[in-house]
Coordinates of C-alpha atoms in Angstrom, one line a residue:
Chain A
X1 CA 59.9 104.9 -76.9
X2 CA 58.3 103.5 -74.4
X3 CA 57.6 102.6 -70.5
X4 CA 57.9 98.7 -69.3
X5 CA 56.8 99.4 -65.5
X6 CA 57.7 96.1 -62.8
X7 CA 56.3 97.7 -60.2
X8 CA 53.5 97.5 -62.2
X9 CA 53.3 93.5 -62.4
X10 CA 50.7 91.5 -60.9
X11 CA 51.5 89.4 -58.6
X12 CA 52.4 86.0 -60.4
X13 CA 49.4 83.9 -58.9
X14 CA 46.3 86.2 -60.2
X15 CA 47.8 86.9 -63.4
X16 CA 48.6 85.1 -66.2
X17 CA 52.0 86.3 -66.2
X18 CA 52.6 83.8 -70.1
X19 CA 49.0 85.8 -71.0
X20 CA 50.8 88.4 -70.2
X21 CA 53.5 88.0 -72.7
X22 CA 51.5 87.9 -76.0
X23 CA 49.8 90.9 -75.1
X24 CA 52.8 92.6 -74.0
X25 CA 54.4 90.9 -77.9
X26 CA 51.3 91.9 -80.0
X27 CA 52.2 95.4 -78.6
X28 CA 55.8 95.3 -79.6
X29 CA 55.4 93.4 -83.1
X30 CA 53.4 97.1 -83.7
X31 CA 56.0 99.2 -83.4
X32 CA 58.5 97.8 -83.6
X33 CA 58.8 98.6 -86.7
X34 CA 60.9 101.3 -86.7
X35 CA 64.2 102.2 -84.2
X36 CA 63.0 102.1 -80.4
X37 CA 64.0 102.0 -77.6
X38 CA 62.3 101.2 -74.5
X39 CA 63.0 102.6 -70.4
X40 CA 62.4 99.7 -68.2
X41 CA 61.6 101.4 -64.0
X42 CA 62.5 98.4 -62.2
X43 CA 62.8 100.1 -58.6
X44 CA 59.8 99.4 -56.4
X45 CA 58.6 96.4 -57.8
X46 CA 57.3 93.6 -55.5
X47 CA 57.0 91.0 -57.8
X48 CA 60.1 90.2 -60.7
X49 CA 59.4 87.8 -62.5
X50 CA 61.6 84.7 -62.7
X51 CA 64.5 84.5 -65.1
X52 CA 63.1 81.2 -67.1
X53 CA 60.0 83.7 -68.0
X54 CA 61.7 86.1 -69.0
X55 CA 63.8 83.6 -71.0
X56 CA 61.1 82.5 -71.8
X57 CA 59.7 85.8 -73.2
X58 CA 62.8 86.9 -74.4
X59 CA 64.1 83.7 -77.3
X60 CA 59.8 84.6 -78.7
X61 CA 61.1 88.0 -79.0
X62 CA 60.9 88.6 -83.5
X63 CA 63.9 89.2 -84.9
X64 CA 62.5 93.7 -85.9
X65 CA 61.8 93.8 -81.7
X66 CA 66.1 92.9 -81.5
X67 CA 67.6 94.6 -83.7
X68 CA 65.5 98.3 -83.4
X69 CA 66.0 98.5 -79.9
X70 CA 67.7 101.4 -79.8
X71 CA 68.9 101.5 -75.8
X72 CA 67.5 99.9 -72.9
X73 CA 67.5 101.7 -70.0
X74 CA 67.3 100.4 -67.0
X75 CA 66.4 102.6 -64.2
X76 CA 67.1 101.4 -60.6
X77 CA 68.4 98.4 -61.2
X78 CA 68.1 96.3 -58.1
X79 CA 70.8 93.1 -58.0
X80 CA 68.4 91.4 -59.2
X81 CA 67.3 93.4 -63.0
X82 CA 71.1 93.9 -62.7
X83 CA 72.4 90.0 -62.4
X84 CA 69.6 88.8 -65.3
X85 CA 69.6 91.7 -67.9
X86 CA 73.6 90.7 -67.4
X87 CA 73.8 87.0 -67.6
X88 CA 70.9 87.1 -70.2
X89 CA 73.0 89.3 -71.5
X90 CA 76.0 87.1 -72.2
X91 CA 74.5 83.5 -72.5
X92 CA 72.1 85.1 -75.0
X93 CA 73.2 88.4 -77.2
X94 CA 76.3 89.6 -76.8
X95 CA 75.1 93.2 -79.3
X96 CA 71.9 93.1 -76.6
X97 CA 73.8 94.2 -73.6
X98 CA 76.3 96.5 -75.3
X99 CA 72.4 98.7 -75.2
X100 CA 71.9 97.3 -72.3
X101 CA 72.4 101.4 -69.8
X102 CA 72.4 100.8 -66.2
X103 CA 70.4 104.3 -64.6
X104 CA 70.1 104.7 -60.8
X105 CA 68.1 107.7 -60.5
X106 CA 65.7 109.1 -62.1
X107 CA 67.4 112.2 -62.0
X108 CA 70.5 110.8 -64.4
X109 CA 68.0 109.2 -66.9
X110 CA 66.3 113.0 -67.6
X111 CA 70.2 113.8 -68.9
X112 CA 69.9 110.8 -71.0
X113 CA 66.3 110.7 -72.0
X114 CA 63.8 112.9 -72.4
X115 CA 61.6 113.2 -69.9
X116 CA 59.6 114.7 -70.5
X117 CA 56.6 111.7 -71.7
X118 CA 57.0 110.2 -69.7
X119 CA 55.4 109.5 -66.7
X120 CA 56.9 107.8 -63.1
X121 CA 54.5 106.4 -61.3
X122 CA 53.7 107.1 -57.8
X123 CA 55.9 103.9 -56.5
X124 CA 59.1 104.4 -58.5
X125 CA 59.8 107.8 -57.4
X126 CA 59.4 106.5 -54.2
X127 CA 61.7 104.3 -54.8
X128 CA 64.0 107.4 -56.7
X129 CA 63.3 109.7 -53.3
X130 CA 65.2 106.5 -51.2
X131 CA 68.0 106.5 -53.6
X132 CA 69.0 109.8 -54.7
X133 CA 70.7 111.7 -52.2
X134 CA 69.7 115.5 -52.0
X135 CA 71.9 117.6 -54.4
X136 CA 74.4 119.3 -51.9
X137 CA 71.9 123.4 -52.8
X138 CA 70.0 122.1 -50.9
X139 CA 70.9 119.9 -48.2
X140 CA 72.5 122.0 -45.4
X141 CA 75.1 122.2 -43.0
X142 CA 74.5 120.9 -40.6
X143 CA 75.3 116.9 -42.4
X144 CA 78.8 118.5 -42.0
X145 CA 79.8 118.3 -38.9
X146 CA 82.8 116.1 -39.0
X147 CA 84.5 118.7 -40.6
X148 CA 86.8 120.5 -37.6
X149 CA 85.6 124.1 -39.1
X150 CA 87.1 127.2 -37.0
X151 CA 85.2 130.0 -38.7
X152 CA 81.8 128.7 -40.0
X153 CA 79.2 126.7 -39.0
X154 CA 80.8 126.8 -34.8
X155 CA 79.0 127.6 -32.2
X156 CA 78.7 131.8 -30.7
X157 CA 80.0 130.5 -27.6
X158 CA 83.7 128.9 -28.1
X159 CA 83.7 131.4 -30.9
X160 CA 84.0 134.8 -29.1
X161 CA 83.4 132.8 -25.4
X162 CA 80.6 132.4 -23.7
X163 CA 81.2 136.1 -21.6
X164 CA 82.0 137.6 -25.6
X165 CA 85.7 137.9 -24.1
X166 CA 87.9 136.4 -27.6
X167 CA 85.6 139.5 -29.3
X168 CA 83.2 139.3 -32.4
X169 CA 84.7 137.0 -35.7
X170 CA 87.2 137.9 -37.7
X171 CA 85.1 137.8 -40.4
X172 CA 82.7 139.9 -39.1
X173 CA 84.1 142.2 -38.8
X174 CA 86.4 142.4 -42.3
X175 CA 83.1 141.8 -44.4
X176 CA 81.9 145.5 -42.4
X177 CA 85.1 147.1 -42.8
X178 CA 85.4 145.5 -45.8
X179 CA 81.5 146.7 -47.6
X180 CA 81.7 149.9 -45.4
X181 CA 84.9 151.2 -47.0
X182 CA 84.3 149.8 -50.6
X183 CA 80.8 149.6 -51.1
X184 CA 78.4 151.6 -49.7
X185 CA 77.0 152.8 -52.3
X186 CA 77.1 149.2 -54.5
X187 CA 73.6 148.9 -55.6
X188 CA 71.8 146.0 -54.4
X189 CA 73.8 145.1 -51.2
X190 CA 73.3 141.6 -50.0
X191 CA 70.7 141.9 -52.1
X192 CA 72.4 140.5 -55.8
X193 CA 74.1 137.2 -55.5
X194 CA 78.2 136.3 -56.5
X195 CA 79.2 133.4 -57.9
X196 CA 78.7 130.9 -55.0
X197 CA 82.1 129.7 -56.4
X198 CA 84.1 132.7 -54.8
X199 CA 82.0 133.0 -51.4
X200 CA 82.8 129.5 -50.9
X201 CA 86.6 129.4 -51.2
X202 CA 86.5 132.8 -49.6
X203 CA 84.9 130.3 -46.5
X204 CA 88.0 128.6 -46.9
X205 CA 90.8 131.3 -46.8
X206 CA 89.1 131.4 -43.1
X207 CA 88.3 128.0 -42.5
X208 CA 92.4 127.7 -42.8
X209 CA 93.0 130.7 -40.8
X210 CA 93.5 133.3 -43.4
X211 CA 92.2 136.3 -44.8
X212 CA 90.6 135.9 -48.0
X213 CA 91.1 138.8 -51.0
X214 CA 87.6 140.1 -51.0
X215 CA 88.6 142.3 -55.1
X216 CA 90.2 139.8 -56.5
X217 CA 87.3 136.8 -55.5
X218 CA 84.9 139.5 -57.3
X219 CA 84.5 142.7 -55.1
X220 CA 82.6 143.8 -52.3
X221 CA 78.3 140.8 -53.6
X222 CA 81.3 138.6 -52.2
X223 CA 82.1 139.7 -48.9
X224 CA 78.5 140.4 -48.9
X225 CA 77.6 137.6 -49.3
X226 CA 80.0 135.5 -47.2
X227 CA 79.0 137.7 -44.2
X228 CA 74.9 135.9 -44.6
X229 CA 77.0 133.1 -45.8
X230 CA 78.1 132.5 -42.0
X231 CA 75.1 133.4 -40.1
X232 CA 73.3 131.2 -41.8
X233 CA 75.7 128.7 -40.9
X234 CA 75.3 128.5 -36.8
X235 CA 74.3 125.5 -35.8
X236 CA 72.9 128.3 -33.1
X237 CA 70.4 130.0 -35.2
X238 CA 70.5 134.0 -33.8
X239 CA 66.6 133.7 -33.2
X240 CA 66.7 130.1 -31.7
X241 CA 62.8 128.6 -32.1
X242 CA 63.0 128.7 -28.0
X243 CA 62.4 132.1 -28.9
X244 CA 60.0 132.4 -31.3
X245 CA 57.1 133.8 -28.1
X246 CA 58.5 135.9 -26.4
X247 CA 59.2 137.1 -30.4
X248 CA 55.7 137.8 -31.3
X249 CA 55.5 139.9 -28.5
X250 CA 56.7 142.5 -30.3
X251 CA 53.2 143.7 -32.9
X252 CA 50.8 144.3 -29.6
X253 CA 54.0 146.0 -28.2
X254 CA 53.4 150.2 -28.1
X255 CA 57.3 150.9 -28.1
X256 CA 59.3 148.4 -30.3
X257 CA 62.1 149.9 -29.8
X258 CA 61.8 149.5 -25.8
X259 CA 60.4 145.5 -26.2
X260 CA 64.5 145.2 -27.7
X261 CA 65.9 146.4 -25.4
X262 CA 64.4 145.6 -22.1
X263 CA 62.7 142.1 -23.6
X264 CA 64.6 141.0 -26.3
X265 CA 68.4 141.4 -26.4
X266 CA 67.7 140.2 -22.0
X267 CA 67.0 136.9 -23.2
X268 CA 70.1 136.1 -26.0
X269 CA 73.7 135.3 -24.4
X270 CA 76.6 138.4 -24.5
X271 CA 78.1 136.9 -28.0
X272 CA 74.7 136.4 -29.7
X273 CA 74.6 140.2 -29.1
X274 CA 78.2 141.7 -29.7
X275 CA 76.6 139.7 -32.5
X276 CA 73.7 142.1 -33.4
X277 CA 75.1 145.4 -32.6
X278 CA 78.0 144.9 -35.0
X279 CA 75.9 143.3 -38.1
X280 CA 73.1 146.4 -37.4
X281 CA 75.3 148.7 -37.3
X282 CA 76.3 147.8 -40.2
X283 CA 73.6 147.6 -42.4
X284 CA 72.6 151.1 -40.0
X285 CA 74.9 152.6 -42.6
X286 CA 74.2 150.3 -45.6
X287 CA 70.2 152.0 -45.1
X288 CA 72.2 155.6 -44.7
X289 CA 72.7 155.3 -48.5
X290 CA 69.6 154.2 -49.6
X291 CA 69.9 156.7 -52.2
X292 CA 72.7 154.9 -54.4
X293 CA 72.5 151.5 -53.0
X294 CA 68.6 151.1 -53.2
X295 CA 68.5 149.4 -50.1
X296 CA 66.3 150.2 -47.7
X297 CA 65.1 148.8 -44.7
X298 CA 62.6 146.3 -46.4
X299 CA 64.4 144.8 -48.8
X300 CA 66.9 144.6 -45.8
X301 CA 65.0 143.2 -44.0
X302 CA 63.8 140.4 -46.0
X303 CA 67.1 139.5 -47.1
X304 CA 69.1 139.3 -44.5
X305 CA 66.0 137.6 -42.0
X306 CA 66.0 134.0 -43.6
X307 CA 69.8 134.2 -42.3
X308 CA 68.3 134.4 -38.5
X309 CA 66.3 131.2 -38.0
X310 CA 67.0 127.8 -38.6
X311 CA 63.6 125.5 -36.8
X312 CA 63.6 122.1 -38.0
X313 CA 60.3 123.5 -39.7
X314 CA 61.9 125.7 -42.2
X315 CA 57.8 127.0 -42.8
X316 CA 57.9 128.4 -39.6
X317 CA 60.7 130.2 -40.0
X318 CA 60.1 132.3 -43.0
X319 CA 56.8 133.1 -41.8
X320 CA 58.2 134.5 -38.4
X321 CA 60.6 137.0 -40.8
X322 CA 56.8 138.5 -42.2
X323 CA 56.6 142.2 -41.6
X324 CA 54.1 143.4 -38.7
X325 CA 52.7 141.0 -39.0
X326 CA 51.2 139.2 -35.6
X327 CA 51.8 136.5 -34.7
X328 CA 55.0 137.1 -36.9
X329 CA 57.8 139.8 -35.1
X330 CA 60.7 138.5 -36.9
X331 CA 60.8 141.4 -39.0
X332 CA 59.4 143.7 -37.4
X333 CA 62.3 143.5 -34.7
X334 CA 65.6 143.1 -37.6
X335 CA 63.4 146.3 -39.4
X336 CA 63.8 148.4 -35.9
X337 CA 67.5 147.0 -35.3
X338 CA 68.0 148.2 -39.2
X339 CA 66.4 151.5 -38.6
X340 CA 66.8 152.3 -34.7
X341 CA 69.7 151.1 -34.5
X342 CA 71.2 153.8 -31.8
X343 CA 68.7 154.3 -30.0
X344 CA 68.0 150.3 -29.6
X345 CA 72.2 149.4 -29.3
X346 CA 73.3 152.9 -28.9
X347 CA 74.8 153.3 -25.1
X348 CA 74.5 150.0 -23.2
X349 CA 76.3 147.2 -25.7
X350 CA 77.7 149.4 -27.2
X351 CA 79.8 149.6 -23.0
X352 CA 79.8 146.1 -23.2
X353 CA 81.3 145.8 -26.5
X354 CA 84.1 148.7 -25.5
X355 CA 85.0 146.9 -21.5
X356 CA 84.6 143.3 -23.2
X357 CA 87.6 144.0 -25.7
X358 CA 89.5 146.9 -23.1
X359 CA 88.9 143.6 -20.7
X360 CA 90.3 141.0 -23.4
X361 CA 93.2 143.6 -24.0
X362 CA 93.9 143.9 -20.8
X363 CA 93.7 140.0 -19.9
X364 CA 96.5 139.4 -22.5
X365 CA 98.9 141.9 -21.0
X366 CA 98.5 140.0 -17.8
X367 CA 98.9 136.9 -18.7
X368 CA 95.1 135.8 -17.8
X369 CA 95.4 136.9 -15.0
X370 CA 92.0 139.5 -15.0
X371 CA 93.4 142.3 -13.2
X372 CA 91.0 144.5 -15.6
X373 CA 90.2 147.4 -13.3
X374 CA 86.4 146.8 -11.3
X375 CA 84.1 148.0 -13.2
X376 CA 84.9 146.3 -16.7
X377 CA 85.7 142.9 -15.6
X378 CA 82.4 142.3 -13.5
X379 CA 80.5 143.3 -17.2
X380 CA 81.1 140.0 -18.6
X381 CA 79.4 138.6 -15.7
X382 CA 76.3 139.8 -15.5
X383 CA 73.0 138.8 -17.1
X384 CA 71.9 140.9 -18.9
X385 CA 74.0 143.9 -20.2
X386 CA 71.1 145.9 -20.9
X387 CA 69.5 145.1 -17.9
X388 CA 73.4 147.0 -15.8
X389 CA 74.9 149.2 -18.4
X390 CA 78.2 150.1 -17.2
X391 CA 79.8 153.4 -18.5
X392 CA 83.5 152.2 -20.1
X393 CA 86.3 154.6 -18.1
X394 CA 88.6 154.2 -21.8
X395 CA 87.6 155.0 -25.4
X396 CA 88.0 151.3 -26.6
X397 CA 91.2 150.2 -29.4
X398 CA 88.7 147.9 -31.6
X399 CA 86.5 150.7 -31.7
X400 CA 89.3 152.4 -34.2
X401 CA 90.2 149.7 -35.9
X402 CA 86.7 148.9 -37.1
X403 CA 85.8 152.2 -38.0
X404 CA 89.1 152.4 -40.2
Chain B
X1 CA 32.5 122.0 -71.0
X2 CA 33.3 120.8 -67.8
X3 CA 31.9 122.7 -64.6
X4 CA 34.4 121.8 -62.7
X5 CA 37.1 123.8 -63.1
X6 CA 41.4 122.5 -64.0
X7 CA 43.4 123.0 -60.8
X8 CA 46.8 124.2 -62.0
X9 CA 49.2 124.8 -59.8
X10 CA 52.6 126.9 -61.4
X11 CA 55.7 128.4 -59.7
X12 CA 57.7 131.3 -61.7
X13 CA 61.4 130.3 -60.8
X14 CA 65.0 131.9 -61.7
X15 CA 67.9 133.7 -61.2
X16 CA 68.0 136.2 -59.6
X17 CA 66.5 139.3 -60.6
X18 CA 64.9 137.8 -64.3
X19 CA 62.0 139.6 -63.1
X20 CA 60.0 136.6 -61.6
X21 CA 58.3 139.2 -59.8
X22 CA 57.3 141.6 -62.2
X23 CA 55.5 139.3 -65.1
X24 CA 53.5 138.0 -62.5
X25 CA 52.4 141.6 -61.3
X26 CA 51.7 142.0 -65.4
X27 CA 49.8 138.7 -65.5
X28 CA 46.9 139.5 -62.4
X29 CA 47.6 142.9 -62.8
X30 CA 48.2 144.3 -66.4
X31 CA 50.4 146.6 -65.4
X32 CA 54.1 147.1 -65.6
X33 CA 55.8 147.9 -61.9
X34 CA 59.1 148.7 -62.4
X35 CA 60.2 148.7 -58.8
X36 CA 63.1 147.7 -56.8
X37 CA 62.1 145.7 -53.8
X38 CA 62.5 143.3 -53.2
X39 CA 59.7 140.3 -52.0
X40 CA 58.7 136.8 -49.9
X41 CA 57.5 133.7 -51.6
X42 CA 53.8 135.3 -52.8
X43 CA 51.2 133.2 -54.5
X44 CA 47.5 134.4 -56.2
X45 CA 45.1 132.9 -57.8
X46 CA 44.1 133.3 -62.3
X47 CA 41.2 132.0 -63.7
X48 CA 41.0 131.3 -67.2
X49 CA 39.6 129.4 -69.8
X50 CA 41.7 128.0 -72.1
X51 CA 39.7 125.4 -75.3
X52 CA 36.8 125.6 -73.3
X53 CA 38.3 124.4 -69.9
X54 CA 38.6 126.3 -67.1
X55 CA 41.5 126.5 -65.3
X56 CA 42.1 127.4 -62.2
X57 CA 45.8 128.9 -61.9
X58 CA 47.5 129.6 -58.6
X59 CA 51.0 130.9 -59.7
X60 CA 53.5 131.1 -57.3
X61 CA 56.6 133.2 -56.3
X62 CA 59.5 132.0 -54.9
X63 CA 62.5 133.7 -53.7
X64 CA 65.8 133.9 -56.0
X65 CA 68.1 134.2 -52.5
X66 CA 70.0 131.7 -51.1
X67 CA 68.6 132.8 -47.9
X68 CA 65.0 131.4 -48.6
X69 CA 66.4 128.1 -50.4
X70 CA 65.5 126.4 -47.1
X71 CA 61.6 127.2 -47.7
X72 CA 61.5 126.0 -52.0
X73 CA 61.1 122.1 -51.3
X74 CA 57.4 124.0 -49.6
X75 CA 57.2 125.8 -52.4
X76 CA 57.8 123.1 -55.5
X77 CA 55.6 120.1 -54.4
X78 CA 53.1 119.2 -56.5
X79 CA 53.7 122.1 -59.1
X80 CA 53.0 121.5 -62.2
X81 CA 54.4 123.1 -64.5
X82 CA 57.7 125.1 -63.5
X83 CA 58.3 128.7 -65.6
X84 CA 61.5 128.9 -65.3
X85 CA 62.8 132.4 -66.0
X86 CA 66.1 133.7 -67.5
X87 CA 66.5 137.6 -68.8
X88 CA 67.9 137.7 -72.2
X89 CA 70.4 140.0 -71.3
X90 CA 72.2 138.5 -68.3
X91 CA 74.0 135.7 -69.0
X92 CA 75.0 133.9 -65.5
X93 CA 71.1 134.2 -65.7
X94 CA 71.3 131.1 -68.6
X95 CA 74.1 129.9 -66.8
X96 CA 72.1 129.5 -64.1
X97 CA 69.6 127.5 -65.7
X98 CA 71.9 125.0 -67.2
X99 CA 74.3 124.8 -63.6
X100 CA 71.4 125.5 -61.1
X101 CA 68.3 124.6 -61.9
X102 CA 68.4 121.3 -64.3
X103 CA 70.2 119.0 -61.4
X104 CA 67.9 120.6 -58.7
X105 CA 64.0 121.0 -60.7
X106 CA 62.9 117.1 -60.4
X107 CA 64.5 117.1 -56.7
X108 CA 62.1 119.8 -55.8
X109 CA 59.6 118.3 -57.8
X110 CA 59.8 114.7 -60.4
X111 CA 56.4 115.6 -62.0
X112 CA 56.6 118.9 -63.1
X113 CA 57.2 119.9 -67.2
X114 CA 59.1 123.3 -68.3
X115 CA 58.2 126.2 -69.8
X116 CA 61.9 127.6 -70.7
X117 CA 60.6 132.2 -70.8
X118 CA 63.3 134.7 -71.5
X119 CA 62.6 137.9 -69.8
X120 CA 63.2 141.5 -71.0
X121 CA 62.6 141.2 -74.5
X122 CA 62.1 144.5 -75.6
X123 CA 65.8 144.5 -74.7
X124 CA 66.3 143.3 -78.6
X125 CA 65.4 146.5 -79.7
X126 CA 67.1 148.6 -76.8
X127 CA 70.1 150.1 -78.8
X128 CA 71.0 151.5 -75.4
X129 CA 71.4 148.6 -73.6
X130 CA 73.1 146.4 -76.7
X131 CA 75.8 149.1 -76.6
X132 CA 76.0 148.4 -72.7
X133 CA 76.8 144.7 -73.6
X134 CA 78.8 145.8 -75.8
X135 CA 81.3 147.1 -74.3
X136 CA 81.2 145.0 -71.8
X137 CA 81.9 142.4 -74.9
X138 CA 78.7 140.7 -74.0
X139 CA 75.6 140.3 -76.1
X140 CA 71.3 139.2 -75.9
X141 CA 70.8 136.0 -75.6
X142 CA 69.6 134.8 -79.2
X143 CA 66.4 133.9 -80.1
X144 CA 67.9 131.0 -80.4
X145 CA 70.0 129.9 -78.3
X146 CA 66.5 130.0 -75.4
X147 CA 65.2 127.2 -77.9
X148 CA 68.4 125.0 -78.1
X149 CA 68.9 125.9 -74.2
X150 CA 65.1 125.0 -73.8
X151 CA 66.2 121.4 -76.0
X152 CA 68.2 120.6 -74.3
X153 CA 67.1 120.8 -70.5
X154 CA 64.2 118.9 -71.6
X155 CA 61.1 121.8 -71.6
X156 CA 58.0 122.2 -73.3
X157 CA 58.5 125.4 -75.2
X158 CA 61.0 128.4 -75.4
X159 CA 59.3 131.6 -75.1
X160 CA 59.3 135.1 -74.8
X161 CA 58.1 138.0 -73.6
X162 CA 58.3 141.6 -71.7
X163 CA 56.6 142.7 -68.5
X164 CA 57.6 146.3 -69.3
X165 CA 55.3 146.2 -72.7
X166 CA 53.1 142.8 -71.6
X167 CA 54.6 141.3 -75.0
X168 CA 54.3 138.3 -74.5
X169 CA 53.4 137.5 -71.3
X170 CA 49.7 136.0 -72.0
X171 CA 51.3 133.7 -73.9
X172 CA 53.4 132.0 -71.3
X173 CA 50.6 131.7 -68.9
X174 CA 48.8 129.7 -72.2
X175 CA 51.3 127.4 -73.5
X176 CA 52.3 126.8 -69.2
X177 CA 48.2 125.7 -69.0
X178 CA 47.5 124.0 -71.9
X179 CA 50.8 121.5 -71.1
X180 CA 49.8 120.3 -67.8
X181 CA 45.9 120.1 -69.5
X182 CA 47.8 117.8 -72.3
X183 CA 50.4 116.1 -69.8
X184 CA 46.9 115.4 -68.1
X185 CA 45.1 114.6 -70.5
X186 CA 47.6 112.5 -71.8
X187 CA 49.4 110.3 -69.0
X188 CA 46.4 110.3 -66.1
X189 CA 44.3 109.5 -68.8

C-alpha cells in the first residue's frame, strides 16, 4: 500500500514536475511487481498538478503499474481531483475508473484500509477536521436548539415558572419515585450505564408528553441515567460559571453547611433550589443504603458533579468538581449536600416547596386568582427562601405522592 | 542509547467497570486493589527502559461515565497510544469497542495507535464466573475473538492481562510503548 500526499507537492515554479514524475515512476516500477493499492491524500494541498501533466503521467505508467493496482483511494476529493480522475478514467480506461474509491474523511478511510501504518501529515489532519462533522457522541445538545423540546433541554424557569410555582418537572419526580421504590439497594446506582438507546427512548417519551415504562426499558439504571441526562442537558447548568467565585469560598468557610445555606442557596434561583431539594433528598436516601448499593457520598459526588456544570471551558468545569481542593468547591458542596441533606434543606426549602405546591393547587382551583392564604402567597416573591423561611400551615399534597 | 528519554503518552480507555484503574494501580504499585470507587481522570508517569531506550511514559486514566464525556478530547489530545480495554466476562464492553470507540477514537486523536486488551483474564480459570455466565446464556470472550476484534479495529495487537494476579500487565505496557517507538522510528525519521 502506498500513500501519495498532494499537500506535499511543491510549487510548480520551484520544481520541474517532469523530473518529479521520473522519480515517482522509478519508485512505482520497483514495487508494482505485485498487487498494490494507492492512497491519495488530496486534501490540504496548495498546488495541484495540471491536467496535462497528469495525463502524461498516466500514459507513461507501465503495464505492471496499471494492472497490479488493486484500488485507488482518493481521500478528501475536492472538485478538481475528482473531476480530473473521473474524466481521465472515462477517456483512458473504464477499468481504471472502477478501481477508484472516493473517501470523504479519515474515519471512513479507516474502515476501508488498515490505516495504522499510514502517516497522515498535519495538513491533511487539519483539512479532515474541517470536513468531518463531530460525532454524535461528542457533540452536545446545544446544537439541537431548533427542535422544540418540552421536558429536556429546556430552561428551568420555563419548566417550573420563575417562582417555581409550576412545581418540579415530572421526569424528576418519576425517576426519584421509581428509584426509591424499585432500586435503592441496587449495586452501582447512578454509576452503571444502561443502554444508550433505552435512555433516549425514555427521553423521547417525556418530550412527547408520555410516561415511559422504566421496567420495560431496562429498570432502575435507565431511570438513573435519565435523571442525570436531564440535568446535563439543561441549557443553563445548575451551577453557572458566574457562581464559581462564590463556590470557591466553600473550602475556606468553617462550616460548609452554613455556607451552603447562607451564601450559596440564596444566590440560586428558586426553581434551582427546588430541583436541588428533590435531587439531594433522593441522593441522601441512596447513601443511606450504601452498604448494599455501594454508593458512598464520594462516589455519588464524582458521578453527579459534572452534570451540574457546563461552561465553555470543560477542563475548568471538571476541575471545579474536585472534592476538598482549594480553588474548586463544587465537589465539596455536592458531597456536603448529600451527607447533610437535612441540615441544609430540612426546614426552609421544604417549607418553600410545600407552600409552593399548595399555592399551585389552590391557585388552579381558584382559576389563577391567587387567593391563597396570606403566608403561602408571599413566598414565591421572596428573594431568598432561606433568608425568610415561612412556616407552612398545611401538610402538602405532593409530599404524599412522591413518598408513595 | 540516547540519554534524552523518549516521551510517550498512553491513554487507557474502555467500557465502564472493565478495570482500567485497577490495571493502572497494578502497573504503578504492583498491588491489586479491589475497590468500589469512582475515579476521575488521573495521570501518572512511569519510567522504563526498553531495548536500551529510556522511556518516560505518562499514563492517563479515563472515566468511562457519560458524565465525563466532555473532557475526553482534552485527555486524548496528542496521545501516542490508546490502551483500549474490554473485560472478557462482559459482552457489553466488547460491543462498546465496536460501536463507540472505533468511531470516536479517530476523532479524539487520529494519530494514536491502538492496543486492544482483554482484562480480568484470571476469570478463565474461575468456575464460579463460568457458571454464572452459563446461567445467563453467556460465555467468556475467547482469545481468538479478541485477536479477531483487534484485526477488525486495526489495533496493533491483542493482549490479555489480569490486574488481580498481575499476569500480562507488564506485557501490555511494553507492547504499547514498543508500538510507539516503532511507529516513530518508521515514520518520523
